[in-house]
Coordinates of C-alpha atoms in Angstrom, one line a residue:
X10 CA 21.1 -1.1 22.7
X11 CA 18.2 1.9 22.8
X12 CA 16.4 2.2 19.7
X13 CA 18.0 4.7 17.6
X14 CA 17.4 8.4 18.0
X15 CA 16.5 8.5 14.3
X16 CA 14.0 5.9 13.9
X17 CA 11.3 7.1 15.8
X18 CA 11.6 10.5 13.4
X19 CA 11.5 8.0 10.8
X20 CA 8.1 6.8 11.9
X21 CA 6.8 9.8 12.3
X22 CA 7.6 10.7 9.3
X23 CA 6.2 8.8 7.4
X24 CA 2.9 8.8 9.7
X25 CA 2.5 12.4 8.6
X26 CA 2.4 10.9 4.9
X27 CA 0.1 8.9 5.5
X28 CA -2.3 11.5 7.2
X29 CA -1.5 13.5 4.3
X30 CA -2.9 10.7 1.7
X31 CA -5.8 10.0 4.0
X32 CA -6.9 14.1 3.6
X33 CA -6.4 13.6 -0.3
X34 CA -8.0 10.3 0.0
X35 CA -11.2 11.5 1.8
X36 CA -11.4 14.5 -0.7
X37 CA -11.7 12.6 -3.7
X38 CA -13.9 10.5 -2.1
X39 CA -16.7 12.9 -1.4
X40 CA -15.8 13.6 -5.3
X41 CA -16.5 10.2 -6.6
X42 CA -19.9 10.5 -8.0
X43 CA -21.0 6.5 -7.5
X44 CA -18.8 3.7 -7.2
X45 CA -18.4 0.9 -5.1
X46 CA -15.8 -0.2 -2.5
X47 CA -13.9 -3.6 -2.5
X48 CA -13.6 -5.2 0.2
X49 CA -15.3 -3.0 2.9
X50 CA -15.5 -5.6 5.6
X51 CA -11.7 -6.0 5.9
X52 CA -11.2 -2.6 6.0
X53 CA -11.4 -1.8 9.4
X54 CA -8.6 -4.3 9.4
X55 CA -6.3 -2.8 7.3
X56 CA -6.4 0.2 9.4
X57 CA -5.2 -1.0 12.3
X58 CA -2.5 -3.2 10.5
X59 CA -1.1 0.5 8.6
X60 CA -1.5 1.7 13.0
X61 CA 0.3 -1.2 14.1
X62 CA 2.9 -0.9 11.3
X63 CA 4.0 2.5 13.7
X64 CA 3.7 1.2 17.0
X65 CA 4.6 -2.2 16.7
X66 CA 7.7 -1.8 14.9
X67 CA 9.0 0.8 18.1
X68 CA 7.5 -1.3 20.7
X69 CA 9.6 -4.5 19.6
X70 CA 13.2 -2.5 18.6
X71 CA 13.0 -0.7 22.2
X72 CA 11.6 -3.7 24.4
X73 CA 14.1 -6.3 22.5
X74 CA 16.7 -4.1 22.0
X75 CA 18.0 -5.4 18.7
X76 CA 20.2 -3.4 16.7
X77 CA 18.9 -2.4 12.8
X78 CA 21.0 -4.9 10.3
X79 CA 21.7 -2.5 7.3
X80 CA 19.2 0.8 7.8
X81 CA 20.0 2.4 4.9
X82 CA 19.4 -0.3 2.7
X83 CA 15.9 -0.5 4.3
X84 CA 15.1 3.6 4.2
X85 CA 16.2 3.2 0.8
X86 CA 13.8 0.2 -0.3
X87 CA 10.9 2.5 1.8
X88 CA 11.9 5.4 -0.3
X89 CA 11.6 3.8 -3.4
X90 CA 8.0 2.6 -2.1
X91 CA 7.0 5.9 -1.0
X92 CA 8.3 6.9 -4.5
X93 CA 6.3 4.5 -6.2
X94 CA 3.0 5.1 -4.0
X95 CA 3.0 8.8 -5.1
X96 CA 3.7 7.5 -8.2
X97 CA 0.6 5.1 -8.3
X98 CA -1.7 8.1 -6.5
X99 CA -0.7 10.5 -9.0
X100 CA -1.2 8.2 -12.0
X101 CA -4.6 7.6 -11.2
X102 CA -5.3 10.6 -10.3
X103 CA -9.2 11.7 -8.9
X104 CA -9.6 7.4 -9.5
X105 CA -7.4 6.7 -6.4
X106 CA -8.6 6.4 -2.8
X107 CA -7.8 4.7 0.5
X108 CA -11.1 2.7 0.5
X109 CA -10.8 1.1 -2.8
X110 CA -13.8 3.0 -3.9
X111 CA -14.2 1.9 -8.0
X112 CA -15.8 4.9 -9.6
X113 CA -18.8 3.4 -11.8
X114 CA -17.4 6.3 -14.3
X115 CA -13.9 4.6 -14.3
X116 CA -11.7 4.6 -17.4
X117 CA -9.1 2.2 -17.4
X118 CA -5.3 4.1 -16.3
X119 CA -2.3 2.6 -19.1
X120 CA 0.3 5.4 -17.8
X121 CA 3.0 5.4 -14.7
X122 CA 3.7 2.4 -13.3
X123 CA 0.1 1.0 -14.5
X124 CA 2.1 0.0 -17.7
X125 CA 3.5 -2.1 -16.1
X126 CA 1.7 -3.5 -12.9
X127 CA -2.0 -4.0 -12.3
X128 CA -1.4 -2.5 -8.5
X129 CA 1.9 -0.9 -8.1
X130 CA 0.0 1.2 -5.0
X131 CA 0.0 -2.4 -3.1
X132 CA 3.5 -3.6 -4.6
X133 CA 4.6 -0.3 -2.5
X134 CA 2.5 -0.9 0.7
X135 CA 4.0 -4.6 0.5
X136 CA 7.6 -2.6 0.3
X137 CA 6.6 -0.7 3.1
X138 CA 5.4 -3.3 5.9
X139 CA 8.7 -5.0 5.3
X140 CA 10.8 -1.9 5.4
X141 CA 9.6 0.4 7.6
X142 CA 10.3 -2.4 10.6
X143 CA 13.7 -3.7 9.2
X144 CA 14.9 0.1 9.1
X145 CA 14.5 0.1 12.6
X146 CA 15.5 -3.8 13.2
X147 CA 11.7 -4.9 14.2
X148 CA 12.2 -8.1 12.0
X149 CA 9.3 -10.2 13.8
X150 CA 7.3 -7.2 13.4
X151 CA 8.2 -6.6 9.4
X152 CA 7.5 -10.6 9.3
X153 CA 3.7 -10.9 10.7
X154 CA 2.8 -7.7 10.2
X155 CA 3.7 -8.3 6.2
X156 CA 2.1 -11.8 6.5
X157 CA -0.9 -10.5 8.1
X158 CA -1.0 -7.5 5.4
X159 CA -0.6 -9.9 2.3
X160 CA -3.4 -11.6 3.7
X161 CA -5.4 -8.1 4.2
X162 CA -4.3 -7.4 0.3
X163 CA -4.9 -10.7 -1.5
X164 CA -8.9 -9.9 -0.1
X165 CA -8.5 -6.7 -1.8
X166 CA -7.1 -7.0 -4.6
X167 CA -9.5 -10.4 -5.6
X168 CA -12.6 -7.9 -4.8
X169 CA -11.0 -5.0 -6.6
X170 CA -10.5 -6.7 -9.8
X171 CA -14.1 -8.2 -9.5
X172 CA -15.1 -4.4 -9.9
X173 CA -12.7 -3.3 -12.1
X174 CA -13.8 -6.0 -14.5
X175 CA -16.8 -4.3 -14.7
X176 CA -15.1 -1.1 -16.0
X177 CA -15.1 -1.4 -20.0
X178 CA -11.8 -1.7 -21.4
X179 CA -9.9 -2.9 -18.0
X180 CA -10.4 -6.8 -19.0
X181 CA -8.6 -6.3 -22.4
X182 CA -5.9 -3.8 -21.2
X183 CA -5.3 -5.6 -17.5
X184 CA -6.2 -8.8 -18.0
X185 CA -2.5 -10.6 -18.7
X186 CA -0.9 -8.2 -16.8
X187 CA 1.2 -9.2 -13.4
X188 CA -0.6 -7.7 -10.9
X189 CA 2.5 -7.3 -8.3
X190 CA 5.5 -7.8 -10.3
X191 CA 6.4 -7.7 -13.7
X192 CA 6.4 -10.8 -15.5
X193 CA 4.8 -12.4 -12.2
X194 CA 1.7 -14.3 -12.3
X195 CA 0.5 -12.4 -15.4
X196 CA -2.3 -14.4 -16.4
X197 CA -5.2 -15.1 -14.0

């Protein structure tokens, strides 16, 4: 079977979001004033995972012809990350940036899905490397590229909160909250 004519529109799709996010991202950035990034070194990393997320995916549903198992229940789970991504972004407002860039002037953000979450941003890029394959039946491309990912975030998010704990007020507001999941691995 030929990949479907819709997935590859699917991809692109949600490519152009992502250029869009990296033009918002790189404004605030010159914005920031001062700030630090977390985890710089596996940065470059992350990028080409979030490039292979679009080409792999393709590559193994057109080469292994595999039909998608249940696409609408996968463009649905992607867009209730996308949802939630825009979410996050818009929550934090001129804070929020691709590099993880923690602005010294930082106050803590308690509203969207923050009240909940620590990271809700990387709860939807976890969403979206399972997704985004599985939509198009790329299921050995959804499975490494999301273990390679989790690796990618758990570096992250460990240098991130090492920064953030430095803002005051984020230990006492953040600090028994899940950072993934709600209810989930709440305390550190």
């Amino acid at each position: 079977m030929a990949v479907p004519a819709w997935y590859p529109l699917l991809l692109a799709l949600v490519g152009l979001q992502r250029l869009r996010e990296l033009r918002l991202s790189r404004r605030r950035e010159r914005d920031l004033a001062t700030g630090r990034q977390a985890a710089a070194a596996t940065y470059p990393l992350m990028v080409a995972l979030h490039v292979a997320l679009f080409a792999a995916p393709l590559l193994e549903a057109a080469t292994l012809r595999r039909r998608p198992r249940a696409p609408l229940l996968w463009v649905g789970v992607l867009g209730g990350a996308t949802a939630l991504r825009w979410w996050s972004i818009r929550s934090l407002g001129a804070a929020w940036n691709v590099r993880a860039i923690v602005p010294s002037n930082l106050r803590p953000v308690t509203g969207g899905p923050y009240r909940l979450v620590r990271h809700p941003n990387y709860l939807a890029v976890a969403l979206e490397f399972l997704a985004l394959p599985m939509a198009g039946g790329a299921w050995v491309s959804a499975l490494v590229l999301s273990a390679l990912n989790g690796v990618v975030l758990w570096d992250r998010i460990r240098q991130e909160e090492e920064l953030l704990g430095r803002v005051p007020g984020y230990e006492e507001t953040f600090g028994r909250r899940a950072r993934l999941i709600p209810g989930i691995f709440s305390a550190r």
